[in-house]
Coordinates of C-alpha atoms in Angstrom, one line a residue:
Chain A
M12 CA 2.0 -83.6 94.4
N13 CA 1.0 -87.0 93.1
L14 CA -1.3 -87.0 90.2
P15 CA -5.0 -87.1 91.2
F16 CA -5.6 -89.8 88.6
S17 CA -3.9 -93.0 87.7
S18 CA -1.9 -91.7 84.8
D19 CA 1.0 -94.2 85.1
T20 CA -1.2 -97.2 84.6
A21 CA -3.6 -95.6 82.2
P22 CA -1.5 -93.1 80.2
A23 CA -4.2 -92.5 77.6
T24 CA -6.6 -89.6 78.4
F25 CA -9.7 -88.6 76.5
L26 CA -11.2 -85.2 77.1
I27 CA -14.9 -84.9 76.4
G28 CA -17.5 -82.3 77.2
G29 CA -19.5 -79.5 75.8
A30 CA -18.2 -76.8 73.4
G31 CA -16.4 -74.2 75.4
A32 CA -15.7 -76.4 78.4
G33 CA -12.0 -75.7 77.9
K34 CA -10.9 -79.1 76.5
T35 CA -8.4 -77.9 74.0
E36 CA -6.5 -75.6 76.4
L37 CA -6.5 -78.5 78.9
A38 CA -5.4 -81.0 76.3
L39 CA -2.4 -78.8 75.4
N40 CA -1.5 -78.4 79.0
L41 CA -1.9 -82.0 79.9
S42 CA 0.2 -83.2 77.0
V43 CA 3.0 -80.7 77.9
F44 CA 2.8 -81.9 81.5
K45 CA 3.0 -85.5 80.5
A46 CA 5.8 -84.8 78.1
S47 CA 7.9 -83.3 81.0
R48 CA 6.9 -86.2 83.3
Y49 CA 7.4 -89.1 80.9
G50 CA 10.0 -87.6 78.5
G51 CA 7.5 -87.2 75.7
S52 CA 3.8 -87.5 75.0
T53 CA 1.4 -87.6 72.1
L54 CA -1.5 -85.2 71.5
I55 CA -4.2 -86.4 69.1
D56 CA -6.3 -83.7 67.5
L57 CA -9.7 -85.3 66.9
D58 CA -11.6 -82.0 66.6
I59 CA -13.8 -82.2 63.6
V60 CA -16.0 -79.3 64.7
N61 CA -14.1 -76.1 65.6
P62 CA -12.6 -74.6 62.5
F63 CA -10.1 -72.2 64.2
F64 CA -9.3 -72.9 67.8
R65 CA -7.9 -76.4 67.7
V66 CA -4.7 -78.1 68.6
R67 CA -3.2 -78.2 65.1
K68 CA -3.0 -74.4 65.0
L69 CA -0.3 -74.5 67.7
R70 CA 1.5 -77.6 66.4
D71 CA 4.9 -76.0 66.1
E72 CA 4.8 -74.4 69.6
I73 CA 3.6 -77.6 71.3
E74 CA 6.0 -79.9 69.5
A75 CA 8.9 -77.6 70.7
L76 CA 7.8 -78.6 74.2
G77 CA 8.3 -82.3 73.6
V78 CA 4.8 -83.2 72.5
K79 CA 4.2 -85.2 69.3
V80 CA 1.0 -83.8 67.6
I81 CA -1.1 -86.0 65.5
C82 CA -3.6 -84.2 63.3
P83 CA -5.1 -84.5 59.8
G84 CA -2.6 -84.4 57.0
D85 CA -1.4 -81.2 55.4
R86 CA -3.8 -81.2 52.5
V87 CA -6.9 -81.1 54.8
V88 CA -5.4 -79.6 58.0
A89 CA -7.1 -76.2 57.4
G90 CA -10.4 -77.8 56.3
D91 CA -13.7 -78.6 58.0
I92 CA -14.2 -82.2 56.8
P93 CA -14.5 -85.0 59.4
A94 CA -11.1 -86.5 58.7
L95 CA -9.6 -88.5 61.5
P96 CA -5.8 -88.9 61.3
P97 CA -5.0 -92.7 60.8
A98 CA -1.9 -92.2 63.0
A99 CA -4.2 -91.8 65.9
W100 CA -4.9 -95.5 65.9
G101 CA -1.2 -96.3 65.9
A102 CA -0.5 -94.0 68.9
L103 CA -3.4 -95.6 70.9
E104 CA -2.3 -99.1 70.0
T105 CA 1.3 -98.5 71.2
P106 CA 1.5 -99.8 74.8
G107 CA 2.7 -97.4 77.4
Q108 CA 2.6 -94.3 75.3
A109 CA 1.3 -91.2 77.1
V110 CA -1.5 -90.0 74.9
V111 CA -4.0 -87.1 75.2
C112 CA -7.0 -87.0 72.8
D113 CA -8.7 -83.6 72.3
I114 CA -12.2 -84.0 71.0
G115 CA -14.4 -81.4 69.3
G116 CA -17.1 -79.8 71.5
G117 CA -20.8 -80.6 71.6
E118 CA -22.7 -83.3 69.9
P119 CA -21.1 -83.6 66.5
G120 CA -17.6 -83.4 68.0
L121 CA -18.3 -86.5 70.1
R122 CA -19.2 -88.8 67.3
P123 CA -15.7 -89.9 66.3
L124 CA -15.2 -91.4 69.7
G125 CA -17.5 -94.2 68.8
R126 CA -14.6 -95.6 66.6
M127 CA -12.2 -95.3 69.5
K128 CA -14.4 -97.1 72.1
E129 CA -12.7 -100.5 71.8
L130 CA -9.2 -99.0 71.9
A131 CA -10.0 -96.9 74.9
A132 CA -11.4 -99.9 76.7
A133 CA -8.3 -101.9 75.9
R134 CA -6.1 -99.1 77.2
D135 CA -8.1 -98.8 80.4
A136 CA -8.1 -95.1 79.5
N137 CA -9.0 -92.1 81.6
V138 CA -12.0 -90.4 80.2
F139 CA -12.3 -86.8 81.6
F140 CA -15.6 -85.0 81.4
V141 CA -14.7 -81.3 81.5
I142 CA -17.3 -78.9 82.8
N143 CA -17.5 -75.1 82.6
P144 CA -20.6 -74.3 84.6
F145 CA -20.8 -70.8 82.9
R146 CA -21.7 -72.3 79.6
P147 CA -25.4 -72.5 78.5
G148 CA -26.7 -76.0 79.3
F149 CA -24.3 -76.6 82.1
T150 CA -25.2 -73.9 84.6
S151 CA -27.0 -76.0 87.3
P152 CA -26.7 -79.6 88.6
A153 CA -30.0 -80.5 86.8
E154 CA -28.8 -79.0 83.5
L155 CA -25.5 -80.7 83.9
A156 CA -27.1 -84.1 84.6
E157 CA -29.1 -83.8 81.3
S158 CA -26.1 -82.7 79.2
F159 CA -23.9 -85.3 80.8
R160 CA -26.3 -88.2 80.1
H161 CA -26.8 -87.0 76.5
M162 CA -23.1 -86.6 75.8
C163 CA -22.0 -89.8 77.4
G164 CA -24.5 -91.6 75.1
L165 CA -23.1 -89.9 72.0
S166 CA -19.5 -90.6 72.9
A167 CA -20.1 -94.3 73.7
M168 CA -17.4 -93.9 76.4
Q169 CA -17.5 -94.5 80.1
V170 CA -16.5 -91.3 81.9
T171 CA -14.0 -92.0 84.7
H172 CA -13.4 -88.6 86.1
L173 CA -15.0 -85.1 86.3
V174 CA -12.9 -82.0 85.8
A175 CA -14.2 -78.6 86.8
N176 CA -13.2 -75.6 84.7
P177 CA -15.3 -72.7 86.1
N178 CA -14.5 -69.6 84.1
L179 CA -15.8 -66.6 82.2
S180 CA -12.6 -66.2 80.2
G181 CA -10.8 -63.0 81.2
E182 CA -13.6 -62.0 83.7
T183 CA -13.0 -65.0 86.0
S184 CA -12.7 -63.8 89.6
V185 CA -12.0 -65.9 92.8
E186 CA -15.7 -65.5 93.8
L187 CA -16.9 -66.6 90.3
F188 CA -14.5 -69.6 90.3
R189 CA -15.8 -70.7 93.7
E190 CA -19.4 -70.2 92.8
G191 CA -19.0 -72.4 89.7
L192 CA -17.0 -75.0 91.6
V193 CA -19.9 -75.5 94.0
T194 CA -22.2 -76.2 91.0
V195 CA -19.8 -78.9 89.7
Q196 CA -19.3 -80.4 93.2
E197 CA -23.1 -80.7 93.7
F198 CA -23.4 -82.4 90.3
A199 CA -20.5 -84.8 91.2
A200 CA -22.1 -85.7 94.4
K201 CA -25.4 -86.3 92.6
I202 CA -24.0 -88.8 90.1
G203 CA -21.4 -90.3 92.3
L204 CA -18.3 -89.6 90.1
P205 CA -15.1 -88.1 91.5
L206 CA -14.4 -84.5 90.9
T207 CA -10.8 -85.2 90.2
F208 CA -9.4 -81.8 89.8
A209 CA -10.3 -78.2 88.9
V210 CA -8.6 -76.2 86.2
V211 CA -7.1 -72.8 87.2
A212 CA -5.6 -70.2 84.9
S213 CA -2.2 -69.1 86.0
E214 CA -3.3 -65.5 86.7
L215 CA -6.0 -66.8 89.1
A216 CA -3.7 -69.2 91.0
G217 CA -2.0 -66.6 93.2
K218 CA -5.4 -65.1 94.1
L219 CA -6.5 -68.6 95.3
G220 CA -3.3 -68.8 97.4
I221 CA -1.7 -71.5 95.2
A222 CA 2.1 -71.1 94.8
A223 CA 2.3 -72.6 91.3
E224 CA 6.1 -72.7 90.6
V225 CA 6.0 -74.9 87.6
L226 CA 3.5 -74.5 84.8
P227 CA 1.5 -76.5 83.9
G228 CA 1.3 -78.4 87.1
F229 CA -0.9 -80.1 89.7
Y230 CA -1.2 -78.4 93.1
S231 CA -3.4 -78.5 96.2
S232 CA -5.8 -75.8 97.4
G233 CA -7.2 -77.1 100.6
D234 CA -9.0 -80.3 99.8
L235 CA -9.1 -79.5 96.1
N236 CA -6.7 -80.7 93.5
V237 CA -6.0 -78.1 90.9
F238 CA -4.2 -78.1 87.6
V239 CA -2.7 -74.7 86.9
L240 CA -2.5 -73.9 83.2
E241 CA -0.1 -72.1 81.0
R242 CA -2.0 -70.1 78.4
Y243 CA -0.9 -71.3 74.9
W244 CA -3.5 -69.3 73.0
S245 CA -2.4 -65.7 72.5
V246 CA -4.4 -63.8 70.0
P247 CA -4.1 -60.1 69.1
W248 CA -7.8 -59.3 69.5
H249 CA -7.7 -60.4 73.1
F250 CA -5.5 -57.4 73.9
G251 CA -8.0 -54.9 72.4
V252 CA -10.1 -53.4 75.1
V253 CA -13.8 -53.8 74.3
R254 CA -16.2 -51.0 75.2
Chain B
M3 CA -29.7 -62.8 83.6
A4 CA -26.3 -63.9 84.9
K5 CA -23.4 -63.7 82.5
V6 CA -22.6 -66.8 80.5
L7 CA -19.7 -67.7 78.2
M8 CA -20.8 -68.0 74.6
K9 CA -19.6 -68.2 71.1
G10 CA -20.5 -65.3 68.9
N11 CA -22.6 -67.6 66.7
E12 CA -24.5 -68.9 69.8
A13 CA -25.0 -65.3 71.2
I14 CA -26.7 -64.3 67.9
G15 CA -29.0 -67.3 68.2
E16 CA -30.1 -66.6 71.8
A17 CA -30.4 -62.9 71.2
A18 CA -32.7 -63.6 68.2
V19 CA -35.0 -65.7 70.4
L20 CA -35.0 -63.0 73.1
A21 CA -35.9 -60.4 70.4
G22 CA -39.0 -62.5 69.5
C23 CA -37.6 -64.2 66.4
R24 CA -39.4 -67.6 66.1
Y25 CA -38.5 -68.5 62.5
Y26 CA -35.1 -69.5 61.2
F27 CA -34.4 -70.8 57.7
G28 CA -30.8 -71.6 56.6
Y29 CA -28.3 -74.1 55.3
P30 CA -25.0 -75.0 57.2
I31 CA -21.7 -73.6 56.2
T32 CA -18.5 -73.0 58.2
P33 CA -17.8 -70.8 60.2
Q34 CA -21.4 -70.0 61.2
S35 CA -22.9 -73.4 61.7
E36 CA -23.1 -73.1 65.5
L37 CA -25.9 -70.5 64.9
P38 CA -28.3 -72.9 63.1
A39 CA -27.2 -75.7 65.4
Y40 CA -28.1 -73.5 68.4
L41 CA -31.5 -72.5 67.0
A42 CA -32.3 -76.0 65.8
K43 CA -32.4 -76.9 69.5
R44 CA -33.6 -73.6 70.9
L45 CA -36.5 -72.6 68.6
P46 CA -38.6 -75.7 69.3
E47 CA -38.4 -74.9 73.0
V48 CA -40.3 -71.6 72.4
D49 CA -42.8 -73.0 69.8
G50 CA -40.6 -71.6 67.0
V51 CA -39.8 -73.1 63.6
F52 CA -36.4 -74.2 62.4
V53 CA -36.0 -75.4 58.9
Q54 CA -32.7 -76.6 57.3
A55 CA -33.7 -75.8 53.8
E56 CA -32.5 -77.7 50.7
S57 CA -30.4 -74.7 49.7
E58 CA -29.5 -71.1 50.5
V59 CA -31.9 -69.9 47.8
A60 CA -34.8 -71.9 49.3
A61 CA -33.9 -70.6 52.8
I62 CA -33.9 -66.9 51.8
N63 CA -37.3 -67.3 50.1
M64 CA -38.7 -68.9 53.2
V65 CA -37.5 -65.8 55.1
Y66 CA -39.3 -63.7 52.5
G67 CA -42.5 -65.6 53.2
A68 CA -42.3 -65.5 57.0
G69 CA -41.3 -61.9 57.0
S70 CA -44.2 -61.0 54.7
A71 CA -46.6 -62.6 57.2
G72 CA -45.3 -60.3 59.9
A73 CA -43.0 -62.6 61.8
R74 CA -39.6 -61.8 63.1
V75 CA -37.4 -64.1 60.9
M76 CA -33.8 -64.6 60.2
T77 CA -31.3 -66.5 58.2
S78 CA -27.5 -66.8 58.4
S79 CA -24.7 -68.0 56.3
S80 CA -21.1 -67.4 55.4
S81 CA -19.8 -65.6 52.3
P82 CA -20.5 -68.1 49.5
G83 CA -23.9 -68.8 51.0
I84 CA -24.7 -65.1 51.2
S85 CA -23.9 -64.8 47.5
L86 CA -26.5 -67.5 46.8
K87 CA -29.1 -65.6 48.8
Q88 CA -28.6 -62.3 46.9
E89 CA -31.6 -62.8 44.5
G90 CA -33.9 -63.3 47.5
I91 CA -32.4 -60.4 49.4
S92 CA -33.1 -58.1 46.4
Y93 CA -36.8 -59.4 46.3
I94 CA -37.1 -58.8 50.1
A95 CA -35.7 -55.3 49.8
G96 CA -37.9 -54.6 46.9
A97 CA -41.0 -55.8 48.7
E98 CA -39.9 -53.9 51.9
V99 CA -40.1 -57.0 54.1
P100 CA -38.1 -56.8 57.4
C101 CA -35.7 -59.6 58.3
L102 CA -32.3 -60.2 59.8
I103 CA -29.5 -61.7 57.6
V104 CA -26.3 -62.8 59.3
N105 CA -23.0 -63.1 57.4
V106 CA -20.1 -64.7 59.3
M107 CA -17.5 -63.9 56.6
R108 CA -14.9 -66.4 55.4
G109 CA -12.2 -66.1 52.8
G110 CA -13.1 -65.7 49.2
P111 CA -13.5 -65.3 46.3
G112 CA -15.2 -68.5 45.2
L113 CA -15.0 -71.4 47.7
G114 CA -12.0 -69.6 49.2
N115 CA -11.4 -71.1 52.7
I116 CA -13.1 -71.3 56.1
A117 CA -10.8 -68.8 57.8
P118 CA -12.0 -65.3 58.8
A119 CA -12.1 -62.4 56.3
Q120 CA -13.7 -59.0 55.6
S121 CA -13.9 -59.3 51.9
D122 CA -17.7 -59.0 51.6
Y123 CA -17.9 -55.3 52.5
W124 CA -18.7 -54.2 48.9
Q125 CA -21.4 -56.9 48.6
S126 CA -22.9 -55.9 51.9
T127 CA -22.9 -52.2 51.6
R128 CA -23.8 -51.8 47.9
G129 CA -27.0 -53.9 48.1
G130 CA -25.4 -57.1 46.8
G131 CA -28.0 -58.3 44.4
H132 CA -29.7 -56.7 41.4
G133 CA -31.6 -53.4 41.4
D134 CA -31.4 -50.1 43.3
Y135 CA -31.6 -51.1 47.0
R136 CA -29.7 -51.0 50.2
T137 CA -29.5 -53.1 53.4
I138 CA -28.6 -51.6 56.7
V139 CA -25.3 -53.2 57.7
L140 CA -24.2 -53.6 61.4
A141 CA -20.7 -54.5 62.3
P142 CA -20.2 -55.9 65.8
N143 CA -16.7 -56.4 67.3
S144 CA -17.4 -58.6 70.4
V145 CA -19.6 -61.5 71.4
Q146 CA -21.6 -59.0 73.5
E147 CA -22.2 -56.9 70.4
M148 CA -23.2 -59.9 68.4
A149 CA -26.1 -60.3 70.8
D150 CA -26.9 -56.6 71.2
M151 CA -26.8 -55.8 67.5
T152 CA -29.0 -58.8 66.7
I153 CA -31.7 -57.2 68.8
T154 CA -31.1 -53.8 67.4
G155 CA -31.1 -55.3 63.9
F156 CA -34.6 -56.7 64.3
D157 CA -35.8 -53.3 65.6
L158 CA -34.3 -51.4 62.8
S159 CA -35.6 -53.8 60.2
D160 CA -39.1 -53.6 61.5
R161 CA -39.0 -49.8 61.8
F162 CA -37.8 -49.2 58.3
R163 CA -39.3 -52.3 56.6
N164 CA -35.9 -53.2 55.3
P165 CA -33.5 -56.2 55.5
V166 CA -30.7 -55.7 58.0
L167 CA -27.4 -57.4 57.6
L168 CA -25.3 -58.3 60.6
L169 CA -21.8 -58.5 59.1
S170 CA -19.3 -60.4 61.3
D171 CA -16.4 -62.6 60.5
G172 CA -15.2 -66.1 61.4
V173 CA -13.3 -65.0 64.5
L174 CA -16.3 -63.2 66.0
G175 CA -18.5 -66.2 65.2
Q176 CA -16.1 -68.7 66.8
M177 CA -14.6 -66.8 69.7
M178 CA -16.0 -67.2 73.2
E179 CA -16.5 -64.3 75.6
P180 CA -18.7 -63.5 78.5
V181 CA -22.1 -62.1 77.5
N182 CA -24.9 -60.4 79.3
L183 CA -28.2 -61.3 77.7
P184 CA -31.2 -58.9 77.9
E185 CA -34.7 -59.7 79.1
P186 CA -37.0 -61.2 76.4
N187 CA -39.1 -59.0 74.2
D188 CA -42.8 -59.7 73.8
Y189 CA -43.0 -59.4 70.0
D190 CA -46.6 -59.4 68.6
I191 CA -46.7 -61.1 65.2
N192 CA -50.0 -59.3 64.5
S193 CA -48.6 -55.8 65.0
K194 CA -47.7 -55.0 61.4
K195 CA -50.6 -53.5 59.4
W196 CA -48.9 -54.0 56.1
A197 CA -48.3 -57.7 56.6
L198 CA -50.2 -60.5 54.9
G199 CA -53.1 -61.7 56.9
Y200 CA -53.5 -58.5 58.9
R201 CA -57.2 -58.2 59.6
G202 CA -57.5 -54.6 60.9
N203 CA -57.7 -53.0 57.5
D204 CA -60.6 -50.5 57.2
K205 CA -61.5 -51.5 53.7
N206 CA -61.0 -55.2 54.4
E207 CA -58.5 -55.3 51.5
R208 CA -55.9 -58.0 51.4
N209 CA -52.3 -56.9 51.8
L210 CA -49.8 -57.9 49.2
C211 CA -46.0 -58.1 49.6
S212 CA -44.3 -58.1 46.2
S213 CA -41.4 -56.6 44.3
I214 CA -43.1 -56.8 40.9
F215 CA -44.2 -53.5 39.2
L216 CA -44.8 -54.2 35.5
D217 CA -45.8 -50.7 34.7
N218 CA -42.7 -48.4 34.1
D219 CA -44.1 -45.5 36.0
E220 CA -45.1 -47.6 39.0
L221 CA -41.6 -49.1 39.2
E222 CA -40.0 -45.8 38.9
E223 CA -42.2 -44.4 41.6
H224 CA -41.4 -47.4 43.8
N225 CA -37.7 -46.9 43.2
W226 CA -37.8 -43.3 44.2
H227 CA -39.9 -44.2 47.3
L228 CA -37.1 -46.6 48.3
Y229 CA -34.5 -44.0 47.6
Q230 CA -36.3 -41.5 49.8
K231 CA -36.5 -44.1 52.6
Y232 CA -32.8 -44.7 52.3
Q233 CA -32.2 -41.0 52.6
V234 CA -34.3 -40.9 55.8
I235 CA -32.3 -43.8 57.2
T236 CA -29.0 -42.1 56.2
D237 CA -30.0 -38.9 57.9
L238 CA -31.0 -40.7 61.1
F239 CA -27.6 -42.4 61.2
S240 CA -25.5 -39.4 60.3
K241 CA -27.2 -36.7 62.4
G242 CA -30.3 -38.1 64.0
E243 CA -31.0 -40.6 66.8
Y244 CA -28.6 -43.3 65.6
K245 CA -25.6 -40.9 65.3
D246 CA -23.8 -42.1 68.4
F247 CA -24.6 -45.7 67.7
A248 CA -23.1 -45.6 64.2
V249 CA -19.5 -45.0 65.1
E250 CA -17.0 -45.3 67.9
E251 CA -14.1 -42.8 68.2
H252 CA -11.1 -43.4 70.4
L253 CA -8.5 -40.7 71.2
C254 CA -9.2 -38.8 67.9
D255 CA -9.3 -35.2 69.2
D256 CA -5.6 -34.6 69.1
A257 CA -4.7 -37.5 66.8
E258 CA -2.3 -36.9 63.9
I259 CA -2.8 -40.4 62.4
I260 CA -6.2 -42.0 62.6
L261 CA -6.6 -45.7 62.2
V262 CA -9.8 -47.0 60.7
G263 CA -11.2 -50.5 61.1
Y264 CA -14.4 -52.4 61.8
G265 CA -15.3 -55.7 63.4
I266 CA -12.4 -57.7 64.9
I267 CA -9.8 -55.5 63.3
S268 CA -11.0 -52.5 65.4
R269 CA -10.0 -54.4 68.6
I270 CA -6.5 -54.9 67.3
L271 CA -6.3 -51.3 66.2
K272 CA -7.2 -50.2 69.7
T273 CA -4.2 -52.1 71.0
V274 CA -2.1 -50.4 68.2
V275 CA -3.4 -47.0 69.3
E276 CA -2.4 -47.6 72.9
K277 CA 1.1 -48.8 71.8
C278 CA 1.5 -45.7 69.6
R279 CA 0.6 -43.4 72.4
K280 CA 3.2 -45.0 74.7
R281 CA 5.7 -44.3 72.0
G282 CA 4.7 -40.7 71.6
I283 CA 2.8 -41.1 68.4
K284 CA -0.6 -39.3 68.5
A285 CA -2.8 -42.0 67.1
G286 CA -6.6 -42.4 67.2
L287 CA -9.2 -44.9 66.1
I288 CA -12.4 -44.5 64.1
R289 CA -14.5 -47.7 64.2
P290 CA -17.6 -47.7 62.0
K291 CA -20.2 -49.8 63.8
V292 CA -22.7 -49.3 61.0
L293 CA -21.2 -49.8 57.5
W294 CA -24.3 -48.7 55.6
P295 CA -25.2 -45.9 56.0
F296 CA -21.4 -45.2 56.3
P297 CA -20.6 -42.7 59.1
T298 CA -19.2 -40.1 56.7
A299 CA -19.6 -37.1 59.0
V300 CA -16.9 -38.2 61.5
F301 CA -14.3 -38.4 58.7
E302 CA -15.3 -35.0 57.4
R303 CA -14.8 -33.5 60.8
L304 CA -11.5 -35.3 61.7
A305 CA -10.0 -34.6 58.2
K306 CA -9.7 -31.0 59.4
T307 CA -7.5 -32.0 62.4
A308 CA -5.7 -35.2 61.6
S309 CA -2.8 -35.4 59.2
Q310 CA -3.5 -38.8 57.7
F311 CA -5.6 -41.9 57.8
L312 CA -4.7 -45.6 57.8
V313 CA -7.5 -48.1 57.0
V314 CA -6.9 -51.7 58.0
E315 CA -9.0 -54.5 56.7
M316 CA -8.9 -58.3 56.2
S317 CA -9.3 -57.7 52.5
C318 CA -7.4 -56.1 49.6
G319 CA -9.1 -52.8 50.3
Q320 CA -12.9 -52.3 50.2
M321 CA -14.0 -50.0 53.1
V322 CA -11.0 -47.8 52.2
E323 CA -13.0 -46.5 49.2
D324 CA -15.8 -45.2 51.5
V325 CA -13.1 -43.6 53.8
K326 CA -11.6 -41.9 50.7
L327 CA -15.0 -40.6 49.6
S328 CA -15.7 -39.3 53.1
V329 CA -12.2 -37.6 53.5
D330 CA -12.7 -36.3 50.0
G331 CA -9.1 -35.7 49.2
K332 CA -8.5 -33.4 52.2
K333 CA -5.9 -35.7 53.7
P334 CA -4.0 -38.8 52.5
V335 CA -5.7 -42.1 53.1
F336 CA -3.5 -45.2 53.3
F337 CA -4.4 -48.9 53.4
F338 CA -3.0 -52.0 55.0
G339 CA -4.7 -55.4 54.5
R340 CA -4.2 -59.1 55.0
T341 CA -6.3 -61.7 53.3
G342 CA -6.6 -65.5 53.0
G343 CA -7.6 -65.9 56.6
T344 CA -4.7 -64.2 58.3
V345 CA -5.7 -61.8 61.0
P346 CA -3.0 -59.0 61.1
S347 CA -1.1 -58.7 64.3
D348 CA -0.7 -55.5 66.3
F349 CA 3.0 -55.6 65.5
E350 CA 2.7 -55.5 61.8
I351 CA 0.1 -52.7 61.9
L352 CA 2.4 -50.7 64.2
N353 CA 5.1 -51.2 61.7
E354 CA 2.9 -49.7 59.0
V355 CA 2.1 -46.7 61.3
D356 CA 5.8 -46.2 61.9
K357 CA 6.5 -46.1 58.2
L358 CA 3.9 -43.4 57.8
V359 CA 4.7 -41.2 60.7
R360 CA 8.5 -41.7 60.6
P361 CA 9.2 -42.2 57.0
D362 CA 13.0 -41.7 57.4

């Protein structure tokens, strides 16, 4: 299907939202998707918050899929200092380059975006606000409105699209996905921004009746555009059954 | 309450509020900073107090003060910050003041790094600071248990007038999982008759919380009193009401090799056990959920039936000493560890099991 957002004219995409919204997994997938569509893409790791689960950890795996990863230099790559990679500016200033920026979650994670504001405006960038309505502070349209207003102010960016990512990690059922989606749809209607697509884990796609042949990829589910993810995080403790 | 997706660090924060904790004093350090960040926002909503102190030493002494006044109070840090708090923890244990201390372990020694580790086991289970004292040490292995054990930790600390340490690691602090939060607890700050400011004393005497006993005999008497309290706690955890809470066994009854691990490692070991069983290796798992008092009895019992034990830790080998003491030479105890922030994979642990059960 056609992309549900104007990626060809605005190939730079910023992902913002609360911690746990699913931005990093989405950023990995979007950059891989763009790499296959445009013959290459750049993924910028601007996460100055999360010490472990960030793009740079999967650098080799993602670069093997045609994505150039820009992250802090080797000497500080495993650190927790707010170092932004200078190459990020170069990537964003290069016309036509397909770029995805992953931002750290929550309030401190958004602050680096202030320095990107002018560049983003010059690129006519897509700014996605990613929402998981099962995270504290995002569970109702009213909570969402408050968090959205606060985070937009901190990021200094104009959000262009909403993205729904309703999930409880491995416990996401079809019913739970639909329940969360309604919350985000109500919020979208309330603030008048388009709910551009919903994120669906590959294991849920079949249960929703989506025949996702190529991952990651955009598909339709009734009136809803969905982006079906490949899971790039695979960690040993996820296999261990708890309780 | 409906399930929500939370980081381990956040789940501790919310559970603390639900347990009636209204006072937090701490200082930021990766990988636990989401916990103070959560409470900085959350505590004012429930008329609580959040203070980012000027140092870890200051923070733990604020905990000492609030705990002495009868409040449910907590602090948190990661390894180097917990080292800084040790003097205060010793004072708190000496004065028998309840509080919850959270350690989200990172790599050491020294500044180490910000990656997950389990190398503070000795520090946690041997007291940590100066003097003859113990802290009850709880070891969760999921975000749900980070919440549940926070609440249990406050209850235990009040019951025994003793600091409780929640010992987790960077992975548990940072990972996100669905969590079911309990209903809030109506904690009454005026319920502790020993606390400063308690007005119900018959003789109208003022209470005092202190760890200073200048007279030799008085200090000796106090030390034996603490020792006896620790014995009561040990009995309750080894054969009393906390016996089942203290340890989890998985497929141990017919196991020839028993894997031992706590915290995040125990989940990987569960995977290893399943894989072993599929390959015809009779493996089992002992997961201590309480690290002090150590669940010795389960090792004594299973040393009679199992052929060998393999302890896995994200350290160079610390808990393995307690396992050896518990097995008491009856069966061989082996060790496999990774350090520096590397979480061992199920594959490499399975390889170690293979070497032990199929040495040829």
